[in-house]
Short mmCIF file of N, CA and C in Angstrom, two decimals:
data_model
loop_
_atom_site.label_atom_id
_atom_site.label_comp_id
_atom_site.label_asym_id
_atom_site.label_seq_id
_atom_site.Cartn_x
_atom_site.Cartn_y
_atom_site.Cartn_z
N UNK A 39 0.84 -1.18 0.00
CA UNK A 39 0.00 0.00 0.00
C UNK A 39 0.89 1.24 0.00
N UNK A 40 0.56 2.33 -0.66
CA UNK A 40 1.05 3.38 -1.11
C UNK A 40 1.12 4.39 0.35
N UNK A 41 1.96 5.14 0.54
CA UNK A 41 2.34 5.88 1.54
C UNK A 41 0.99 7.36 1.72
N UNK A 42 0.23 7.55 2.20
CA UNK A 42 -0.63 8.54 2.11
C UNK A 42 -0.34 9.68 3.35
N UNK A 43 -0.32 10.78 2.83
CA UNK A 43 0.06 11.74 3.86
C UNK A 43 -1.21 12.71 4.17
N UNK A 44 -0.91 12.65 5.76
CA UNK A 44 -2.41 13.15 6.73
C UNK A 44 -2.14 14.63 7.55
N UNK A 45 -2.80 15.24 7.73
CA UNK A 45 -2.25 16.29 9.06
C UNK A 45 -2.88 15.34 10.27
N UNK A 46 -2.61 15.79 11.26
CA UNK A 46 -2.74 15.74 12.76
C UNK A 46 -4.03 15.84 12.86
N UNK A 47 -4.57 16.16 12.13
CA UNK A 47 -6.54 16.78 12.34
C UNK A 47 -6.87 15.34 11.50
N UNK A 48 -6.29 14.92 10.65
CA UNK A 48 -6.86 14.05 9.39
C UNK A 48 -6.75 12.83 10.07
N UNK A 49 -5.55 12.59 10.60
CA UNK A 49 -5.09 11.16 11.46
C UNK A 49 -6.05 11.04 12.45
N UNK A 50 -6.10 12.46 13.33
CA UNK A 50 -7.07 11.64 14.59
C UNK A 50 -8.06 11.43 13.83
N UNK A 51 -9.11 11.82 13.03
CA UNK A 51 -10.36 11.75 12.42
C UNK A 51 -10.68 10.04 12.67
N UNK A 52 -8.94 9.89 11.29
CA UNK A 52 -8.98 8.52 11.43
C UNK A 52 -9.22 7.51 12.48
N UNK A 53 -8.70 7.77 13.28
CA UNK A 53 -8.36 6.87 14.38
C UNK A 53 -9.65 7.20 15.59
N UNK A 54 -10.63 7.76 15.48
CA UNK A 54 -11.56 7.78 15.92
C UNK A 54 -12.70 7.24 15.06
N UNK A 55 -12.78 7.28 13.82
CA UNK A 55 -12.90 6.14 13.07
C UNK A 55 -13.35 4.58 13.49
N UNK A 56 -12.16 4.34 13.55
CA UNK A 56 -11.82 2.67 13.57
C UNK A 56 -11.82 2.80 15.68
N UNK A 57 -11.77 3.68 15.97
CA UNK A 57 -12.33 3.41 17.27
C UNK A 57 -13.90 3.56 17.94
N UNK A 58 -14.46 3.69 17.16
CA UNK A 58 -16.34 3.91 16.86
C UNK A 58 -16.33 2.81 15.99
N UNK A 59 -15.71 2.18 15.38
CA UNK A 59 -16.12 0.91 14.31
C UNK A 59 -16.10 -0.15 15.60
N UNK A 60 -14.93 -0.15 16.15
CA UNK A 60 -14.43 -1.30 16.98
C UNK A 60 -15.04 -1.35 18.52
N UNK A 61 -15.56 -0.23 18.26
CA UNK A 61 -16.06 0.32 20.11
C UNK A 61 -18.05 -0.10 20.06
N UNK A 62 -17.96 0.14 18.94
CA UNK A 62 -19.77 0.48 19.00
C UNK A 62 -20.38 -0.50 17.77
N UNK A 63 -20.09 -0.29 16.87
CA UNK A 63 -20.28 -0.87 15.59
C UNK A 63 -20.12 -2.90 15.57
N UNK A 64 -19.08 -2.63 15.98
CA UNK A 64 -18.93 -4.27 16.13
C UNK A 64 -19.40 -4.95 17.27
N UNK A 65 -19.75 -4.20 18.83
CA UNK A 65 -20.58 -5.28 19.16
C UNK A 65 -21.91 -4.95 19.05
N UNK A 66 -22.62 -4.11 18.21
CA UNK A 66 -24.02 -3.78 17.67
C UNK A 66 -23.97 -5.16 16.70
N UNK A 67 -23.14 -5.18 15.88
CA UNK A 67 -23.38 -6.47 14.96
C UNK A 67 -23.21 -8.08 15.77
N UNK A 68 -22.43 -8.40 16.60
CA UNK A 68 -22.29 -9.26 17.54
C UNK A 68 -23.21 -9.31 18.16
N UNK A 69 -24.38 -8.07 19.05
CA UNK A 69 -25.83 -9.53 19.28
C UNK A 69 -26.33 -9.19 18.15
N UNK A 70 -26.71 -8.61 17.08
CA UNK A 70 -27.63 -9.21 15.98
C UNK A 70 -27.40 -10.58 15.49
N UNK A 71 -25.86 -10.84 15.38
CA UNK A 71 -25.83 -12.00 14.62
C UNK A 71 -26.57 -12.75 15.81
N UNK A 72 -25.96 -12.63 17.04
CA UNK A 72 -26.43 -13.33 18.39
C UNK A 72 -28.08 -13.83 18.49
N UNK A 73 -28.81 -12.68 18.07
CA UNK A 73 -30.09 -12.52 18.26
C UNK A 73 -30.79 -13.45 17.23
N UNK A 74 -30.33 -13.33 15.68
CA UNK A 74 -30.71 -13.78 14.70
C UNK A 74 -30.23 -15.43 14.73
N UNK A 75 -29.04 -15.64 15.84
CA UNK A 75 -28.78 -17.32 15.64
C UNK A 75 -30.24 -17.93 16.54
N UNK A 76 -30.24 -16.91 17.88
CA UNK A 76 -31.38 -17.72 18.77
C UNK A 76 -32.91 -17.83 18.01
N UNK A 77 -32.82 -17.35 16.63
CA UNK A 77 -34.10 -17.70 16.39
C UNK A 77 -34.39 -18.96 15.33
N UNK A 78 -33.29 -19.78 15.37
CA UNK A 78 -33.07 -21.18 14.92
C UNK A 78 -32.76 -21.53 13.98
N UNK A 79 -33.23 -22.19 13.13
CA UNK A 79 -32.33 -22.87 12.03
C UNK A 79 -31.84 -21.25 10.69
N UNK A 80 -30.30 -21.74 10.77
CA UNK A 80 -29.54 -21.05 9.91
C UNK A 80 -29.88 -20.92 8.68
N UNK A 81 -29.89 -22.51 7.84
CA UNK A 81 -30.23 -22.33 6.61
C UNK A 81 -31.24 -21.86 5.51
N UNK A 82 -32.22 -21.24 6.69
CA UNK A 82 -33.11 -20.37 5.78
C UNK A 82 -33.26 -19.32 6.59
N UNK A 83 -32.54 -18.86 7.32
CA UNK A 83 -32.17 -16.96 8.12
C UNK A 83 -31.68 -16.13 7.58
N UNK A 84 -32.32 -15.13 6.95
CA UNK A 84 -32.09 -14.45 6.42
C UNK A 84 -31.44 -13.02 7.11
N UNK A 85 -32.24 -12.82 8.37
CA UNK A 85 -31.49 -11.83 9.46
C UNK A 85 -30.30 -12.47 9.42
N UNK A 86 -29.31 -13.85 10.20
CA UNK A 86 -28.68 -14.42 10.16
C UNK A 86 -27.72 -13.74 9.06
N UNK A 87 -27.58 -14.30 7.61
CA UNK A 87 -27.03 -14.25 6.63
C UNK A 87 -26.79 -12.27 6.36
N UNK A 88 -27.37 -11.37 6.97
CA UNK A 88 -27.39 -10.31 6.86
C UNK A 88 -26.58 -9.60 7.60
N UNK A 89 -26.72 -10.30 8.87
CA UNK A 89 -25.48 -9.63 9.99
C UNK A 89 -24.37 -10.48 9.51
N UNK A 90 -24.12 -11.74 9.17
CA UNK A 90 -23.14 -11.91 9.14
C UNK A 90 -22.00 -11.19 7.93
N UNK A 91 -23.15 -10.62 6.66
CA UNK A 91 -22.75 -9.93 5.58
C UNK A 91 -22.27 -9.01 5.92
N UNK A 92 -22.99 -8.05 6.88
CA UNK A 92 -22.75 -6.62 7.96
C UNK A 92 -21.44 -6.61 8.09
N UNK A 93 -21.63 -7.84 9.24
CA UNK A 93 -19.47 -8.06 10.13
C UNK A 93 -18.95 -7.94 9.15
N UNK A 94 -18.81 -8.74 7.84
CA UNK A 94 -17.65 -9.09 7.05
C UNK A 94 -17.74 -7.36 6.59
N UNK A 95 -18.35 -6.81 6.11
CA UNK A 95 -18.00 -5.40 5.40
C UNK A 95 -17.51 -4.48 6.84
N UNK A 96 -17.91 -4.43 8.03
CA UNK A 96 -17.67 -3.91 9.10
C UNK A 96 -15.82 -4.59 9.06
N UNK A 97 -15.64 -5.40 9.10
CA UNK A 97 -14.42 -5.91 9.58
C UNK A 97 -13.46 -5.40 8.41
N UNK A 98 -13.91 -5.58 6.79
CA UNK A 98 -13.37 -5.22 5.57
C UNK A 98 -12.86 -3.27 6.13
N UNK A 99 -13.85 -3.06 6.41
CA UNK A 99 -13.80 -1.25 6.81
C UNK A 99 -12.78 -0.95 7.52
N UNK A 100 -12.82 -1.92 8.82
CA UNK A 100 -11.59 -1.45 9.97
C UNK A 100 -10.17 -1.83 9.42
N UNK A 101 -10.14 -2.92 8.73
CA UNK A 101 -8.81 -3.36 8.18
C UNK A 101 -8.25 -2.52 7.52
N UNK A 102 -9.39 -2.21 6.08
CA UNK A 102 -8.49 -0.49 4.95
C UNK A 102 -7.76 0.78 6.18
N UNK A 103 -8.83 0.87 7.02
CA UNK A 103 -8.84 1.91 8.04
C UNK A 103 -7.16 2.16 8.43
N UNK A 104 -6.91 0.84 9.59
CA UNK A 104 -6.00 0.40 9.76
C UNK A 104 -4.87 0.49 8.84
N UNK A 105 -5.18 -0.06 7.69
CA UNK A 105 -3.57 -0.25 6.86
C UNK A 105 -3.47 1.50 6.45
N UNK A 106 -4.58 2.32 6.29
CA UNK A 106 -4.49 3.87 5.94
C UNK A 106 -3.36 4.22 6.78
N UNK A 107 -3.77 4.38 8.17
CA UNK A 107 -3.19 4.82 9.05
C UNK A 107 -1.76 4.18 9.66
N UNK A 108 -1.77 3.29 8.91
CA UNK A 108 -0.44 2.40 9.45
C UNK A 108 0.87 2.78 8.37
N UNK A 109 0.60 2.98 7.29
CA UNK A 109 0.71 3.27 6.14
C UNK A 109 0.87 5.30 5.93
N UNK A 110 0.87 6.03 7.17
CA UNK A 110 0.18 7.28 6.82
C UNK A 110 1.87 8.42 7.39
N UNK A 111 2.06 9.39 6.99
CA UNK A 111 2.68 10.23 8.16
C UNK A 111 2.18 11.36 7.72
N UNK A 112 2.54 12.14 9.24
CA UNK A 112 1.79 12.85 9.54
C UNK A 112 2.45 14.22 8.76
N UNK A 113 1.88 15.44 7.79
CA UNK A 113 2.85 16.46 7.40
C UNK A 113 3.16 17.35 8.79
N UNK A 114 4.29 17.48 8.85
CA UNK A 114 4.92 18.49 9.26
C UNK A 114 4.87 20.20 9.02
N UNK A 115 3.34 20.80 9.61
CA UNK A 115 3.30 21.95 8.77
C UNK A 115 3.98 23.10 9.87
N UNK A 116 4.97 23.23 10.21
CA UNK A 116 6.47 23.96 10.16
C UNK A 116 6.68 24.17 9.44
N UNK A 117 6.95 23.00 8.70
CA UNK A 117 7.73 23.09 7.78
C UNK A 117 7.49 23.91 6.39
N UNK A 118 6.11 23.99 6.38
CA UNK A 118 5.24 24.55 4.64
C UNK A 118 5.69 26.54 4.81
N UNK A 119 5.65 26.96 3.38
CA UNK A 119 6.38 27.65 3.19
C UNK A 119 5.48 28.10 1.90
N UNK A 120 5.45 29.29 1.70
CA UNK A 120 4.51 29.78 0.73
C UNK A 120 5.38 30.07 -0.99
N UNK A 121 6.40 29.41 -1.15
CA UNK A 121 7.57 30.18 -1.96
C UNK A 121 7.08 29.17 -3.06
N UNK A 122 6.72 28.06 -2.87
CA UNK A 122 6.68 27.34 -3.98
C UNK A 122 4.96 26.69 -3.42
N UNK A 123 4.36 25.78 -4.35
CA UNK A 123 2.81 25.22 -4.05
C UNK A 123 3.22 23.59 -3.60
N UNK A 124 2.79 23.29 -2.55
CA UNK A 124 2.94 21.88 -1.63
C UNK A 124 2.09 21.61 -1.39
N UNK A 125 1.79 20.36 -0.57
CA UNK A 125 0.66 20.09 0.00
C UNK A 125 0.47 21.02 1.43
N UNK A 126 -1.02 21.14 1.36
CA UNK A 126 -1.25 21.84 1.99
C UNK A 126 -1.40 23.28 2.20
N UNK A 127 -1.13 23.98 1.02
CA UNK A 127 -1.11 25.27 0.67
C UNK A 127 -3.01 25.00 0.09
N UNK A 128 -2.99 26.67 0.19
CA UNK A 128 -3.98 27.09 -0.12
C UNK A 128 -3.91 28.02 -1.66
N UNK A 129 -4.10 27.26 -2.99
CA UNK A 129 -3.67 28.07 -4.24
C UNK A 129 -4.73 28.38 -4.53
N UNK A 130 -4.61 29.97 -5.04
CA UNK A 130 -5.43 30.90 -6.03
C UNK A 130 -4.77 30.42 -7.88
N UNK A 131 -5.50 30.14 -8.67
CA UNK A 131 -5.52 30.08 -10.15
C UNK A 131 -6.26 30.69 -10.67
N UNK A 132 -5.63 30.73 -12.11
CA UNK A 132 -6.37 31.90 -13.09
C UNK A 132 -6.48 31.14 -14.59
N UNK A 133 -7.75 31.11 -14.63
CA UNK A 133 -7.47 29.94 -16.06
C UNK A 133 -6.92 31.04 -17.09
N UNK A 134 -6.05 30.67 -18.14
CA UNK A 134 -5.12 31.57 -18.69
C UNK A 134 -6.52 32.19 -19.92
N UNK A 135 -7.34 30.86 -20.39
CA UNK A 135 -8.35 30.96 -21.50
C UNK A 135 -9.15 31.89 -21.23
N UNK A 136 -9.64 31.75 -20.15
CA UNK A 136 -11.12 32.22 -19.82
C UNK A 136 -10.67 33.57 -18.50
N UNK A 137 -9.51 33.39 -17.65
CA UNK A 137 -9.55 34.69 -16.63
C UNK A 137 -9.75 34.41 -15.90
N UNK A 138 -10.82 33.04 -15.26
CA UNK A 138 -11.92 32.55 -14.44
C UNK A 138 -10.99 32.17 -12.79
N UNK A 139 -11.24 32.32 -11.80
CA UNK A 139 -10.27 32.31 -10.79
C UNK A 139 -10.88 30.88 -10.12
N UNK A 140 -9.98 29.91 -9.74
CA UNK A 140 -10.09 29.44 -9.19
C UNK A 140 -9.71 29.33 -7.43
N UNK A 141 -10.08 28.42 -6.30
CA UNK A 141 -9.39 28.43 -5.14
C UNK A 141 -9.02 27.57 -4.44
N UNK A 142 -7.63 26.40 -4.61
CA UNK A 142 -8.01 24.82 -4.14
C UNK A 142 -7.22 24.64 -2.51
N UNK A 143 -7.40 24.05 -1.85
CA UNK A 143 -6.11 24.11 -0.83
C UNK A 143 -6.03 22.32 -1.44
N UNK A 144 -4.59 22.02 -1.36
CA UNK A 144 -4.31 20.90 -1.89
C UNK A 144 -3.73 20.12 -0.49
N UNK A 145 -4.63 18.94 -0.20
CA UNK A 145 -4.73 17.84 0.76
C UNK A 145 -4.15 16.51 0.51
N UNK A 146 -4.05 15.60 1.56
CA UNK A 146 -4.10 14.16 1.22
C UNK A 146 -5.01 13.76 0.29
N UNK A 147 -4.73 12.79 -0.13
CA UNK A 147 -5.97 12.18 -0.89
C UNK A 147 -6.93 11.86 -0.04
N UNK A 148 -6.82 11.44 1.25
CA UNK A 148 -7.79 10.77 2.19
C UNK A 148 -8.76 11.82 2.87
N UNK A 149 -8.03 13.15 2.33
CA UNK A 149 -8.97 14.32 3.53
C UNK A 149 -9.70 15.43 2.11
N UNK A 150 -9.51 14.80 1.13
CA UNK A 150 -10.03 15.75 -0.22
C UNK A 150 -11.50 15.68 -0.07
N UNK A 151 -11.94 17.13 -0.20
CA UNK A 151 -13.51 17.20 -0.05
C UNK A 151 -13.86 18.71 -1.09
N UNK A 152 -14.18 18.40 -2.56
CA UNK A 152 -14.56 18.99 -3.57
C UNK A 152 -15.84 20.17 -2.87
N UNK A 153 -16.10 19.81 -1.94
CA UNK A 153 -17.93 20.99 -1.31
C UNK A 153 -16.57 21.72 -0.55
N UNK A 154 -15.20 21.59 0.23
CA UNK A 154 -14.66 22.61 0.99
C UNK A 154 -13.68 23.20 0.26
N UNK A 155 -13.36 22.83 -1.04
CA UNK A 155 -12.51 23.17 -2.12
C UNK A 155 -11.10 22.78 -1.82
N UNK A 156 -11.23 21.22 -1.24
CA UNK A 156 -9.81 20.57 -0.80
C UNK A 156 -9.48 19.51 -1.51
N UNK A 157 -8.15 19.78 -2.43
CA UNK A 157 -8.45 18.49 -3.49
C UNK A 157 -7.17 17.94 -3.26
N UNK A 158 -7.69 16.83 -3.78
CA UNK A 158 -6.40 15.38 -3.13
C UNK A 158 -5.09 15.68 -3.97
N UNK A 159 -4.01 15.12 -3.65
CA UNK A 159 -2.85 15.49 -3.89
C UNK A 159 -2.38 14.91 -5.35
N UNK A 160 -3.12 13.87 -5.66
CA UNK A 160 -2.87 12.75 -6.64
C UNK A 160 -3.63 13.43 -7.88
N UNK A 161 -4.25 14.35 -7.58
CA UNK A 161 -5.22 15.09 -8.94
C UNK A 161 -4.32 15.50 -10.03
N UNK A 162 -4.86 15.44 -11.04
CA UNK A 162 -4.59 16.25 -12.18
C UNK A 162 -4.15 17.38 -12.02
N UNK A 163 -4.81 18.54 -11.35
CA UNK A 163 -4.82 19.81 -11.17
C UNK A 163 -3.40 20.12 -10.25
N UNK A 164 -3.69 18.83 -8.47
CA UNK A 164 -2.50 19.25 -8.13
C UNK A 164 -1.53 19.06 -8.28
N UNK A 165 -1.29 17.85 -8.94
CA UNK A 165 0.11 17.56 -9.37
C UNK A 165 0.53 18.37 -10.31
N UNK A 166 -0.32 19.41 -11.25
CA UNK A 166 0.31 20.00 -12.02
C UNK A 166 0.89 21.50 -11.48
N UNK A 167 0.12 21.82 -10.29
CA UNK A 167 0.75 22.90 -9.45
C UNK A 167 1.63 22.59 -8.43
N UNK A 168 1.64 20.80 -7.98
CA UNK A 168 2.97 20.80 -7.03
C UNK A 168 4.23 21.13 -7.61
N UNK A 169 4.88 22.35 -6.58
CA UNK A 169 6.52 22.02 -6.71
C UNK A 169 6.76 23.79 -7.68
N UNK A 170 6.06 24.20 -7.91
CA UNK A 170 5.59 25.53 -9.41
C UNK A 170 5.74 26.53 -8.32
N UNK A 171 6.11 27.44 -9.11
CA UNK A 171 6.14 29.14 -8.23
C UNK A 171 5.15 30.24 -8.35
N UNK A 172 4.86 31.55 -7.49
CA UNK A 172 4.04 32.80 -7.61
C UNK A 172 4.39 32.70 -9.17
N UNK A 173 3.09 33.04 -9.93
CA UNK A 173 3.70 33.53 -11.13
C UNK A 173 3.63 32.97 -12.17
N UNK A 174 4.13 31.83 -12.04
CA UNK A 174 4.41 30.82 -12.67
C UNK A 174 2.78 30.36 -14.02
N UNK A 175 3.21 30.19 -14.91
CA UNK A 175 1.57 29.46 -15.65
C UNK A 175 2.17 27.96 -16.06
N UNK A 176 1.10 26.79 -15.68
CA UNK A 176 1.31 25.58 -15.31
C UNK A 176 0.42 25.16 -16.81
N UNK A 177 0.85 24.60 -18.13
CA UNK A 177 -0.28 23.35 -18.54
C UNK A 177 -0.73 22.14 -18.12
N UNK A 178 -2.06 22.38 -17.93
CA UNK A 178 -1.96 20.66 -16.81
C UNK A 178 -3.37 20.18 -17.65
N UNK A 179 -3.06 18.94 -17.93
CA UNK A 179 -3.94 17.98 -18.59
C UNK A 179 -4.91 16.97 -17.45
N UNK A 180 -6.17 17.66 -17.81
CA UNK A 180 -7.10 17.66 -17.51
C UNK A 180 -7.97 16.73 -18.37
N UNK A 181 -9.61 15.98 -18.08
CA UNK A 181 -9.92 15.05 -18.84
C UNK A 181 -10.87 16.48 -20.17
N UNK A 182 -10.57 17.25 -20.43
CA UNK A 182 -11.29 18.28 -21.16
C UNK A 182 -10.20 19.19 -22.14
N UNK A 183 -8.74 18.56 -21.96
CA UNK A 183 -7.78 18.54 -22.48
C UNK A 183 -6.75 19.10 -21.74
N UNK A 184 -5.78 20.20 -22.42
CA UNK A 184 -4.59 20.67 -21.99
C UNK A 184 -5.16 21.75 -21.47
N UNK A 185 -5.13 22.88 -20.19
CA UNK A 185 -5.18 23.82 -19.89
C UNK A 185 -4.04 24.44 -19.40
N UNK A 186 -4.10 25.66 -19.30
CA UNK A 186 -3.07 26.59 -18.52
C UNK A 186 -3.53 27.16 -17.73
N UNK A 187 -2.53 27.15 -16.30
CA UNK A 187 -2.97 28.09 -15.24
C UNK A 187 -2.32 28.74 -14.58
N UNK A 188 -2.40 30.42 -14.33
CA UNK A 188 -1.43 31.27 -13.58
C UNK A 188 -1.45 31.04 -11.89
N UNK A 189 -0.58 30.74 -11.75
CA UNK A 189 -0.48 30.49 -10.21
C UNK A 189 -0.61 32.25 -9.83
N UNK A 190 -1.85 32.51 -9.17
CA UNK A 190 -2.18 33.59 -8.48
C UNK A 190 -1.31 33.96 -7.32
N UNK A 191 -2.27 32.94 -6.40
CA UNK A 191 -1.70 32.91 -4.96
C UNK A 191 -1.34 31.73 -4.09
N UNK A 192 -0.58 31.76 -3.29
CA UNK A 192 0.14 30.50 -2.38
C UNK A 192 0.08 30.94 -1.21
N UNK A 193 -1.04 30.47 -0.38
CA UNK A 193 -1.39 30.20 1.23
C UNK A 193 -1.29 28.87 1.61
N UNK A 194 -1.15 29.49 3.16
CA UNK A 194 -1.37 28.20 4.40
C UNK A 194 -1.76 28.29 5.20
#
């Protein structure tokens, strides 16, 4: 599994997560299955066959969870620096075609949320502004073709 990078806000999220999966979630499914065995024969229980479907996707959930976070480090934002676009900056763009301004702050992949204008690191868009300067105009291939974009502004 691929190395995914979290802030300190993103990790605990996580890990409260898989501690509400493991705390609450799993023994909610443990008496259903419980409940659904005491009502007798298996091979035509359909409650039965439902919780047990439940656990297995409940258990599938905590495991990804797990390897996320096992798999994760945490950024170091000391360290971020407005001179060049990183994760975790907050970029202003200017489509070169149209003028049209854009505003992304660029995240983990795991904490990207398109409604808060936080897009994952692995995108099209940000990979074509990671690492680029104030100033700078980026072509970045997009599924609508080649565009260009003036790096406006670089926050954090």
């Amino acid at each position: 599994m691929a190395i995914t990078y979290m802030t300190k806000e993103g990790y605990k999220k996580k890990m409260e997560e898989i501690a509400f999966l493991e705390s609450v979630e799993r023994p909610r499914i443990s008496a259903a299955i419980a409940e659904a065995r005491d009502k007798g024969d298996l091979s035509e229980n359909s409650e039965y066959d439902a919780a047990k479907e439940a656990q297995g996707m409940l258990e599938m959930k905590i495991a990804q969870l797990k390897d996320l976070v096992a798999n994760s480090r945490i950024i170091d934002e000391s360290k971020l620096n407005n001179e060049e676009v990183q994760i975790l900056n907050r970029v202003m763009i200017k489509n070169v075609a149209n003028g049209m301004s854009m505003e992304y702050t660029i995240v983990a992949d795991s904490e990207a949320n398109l409604k808060e204008k936080k897009i994952g690191s692995s995108t099209p868009i940000a990979q074509g502004l990671l690492g680029h300067k104030l100033g700078e105009v980026v072509e970045i291939k997009v599924p609508a073709g080649l565009m260009k974009f003036e790096i406006v502004e670089i926050n954090f």
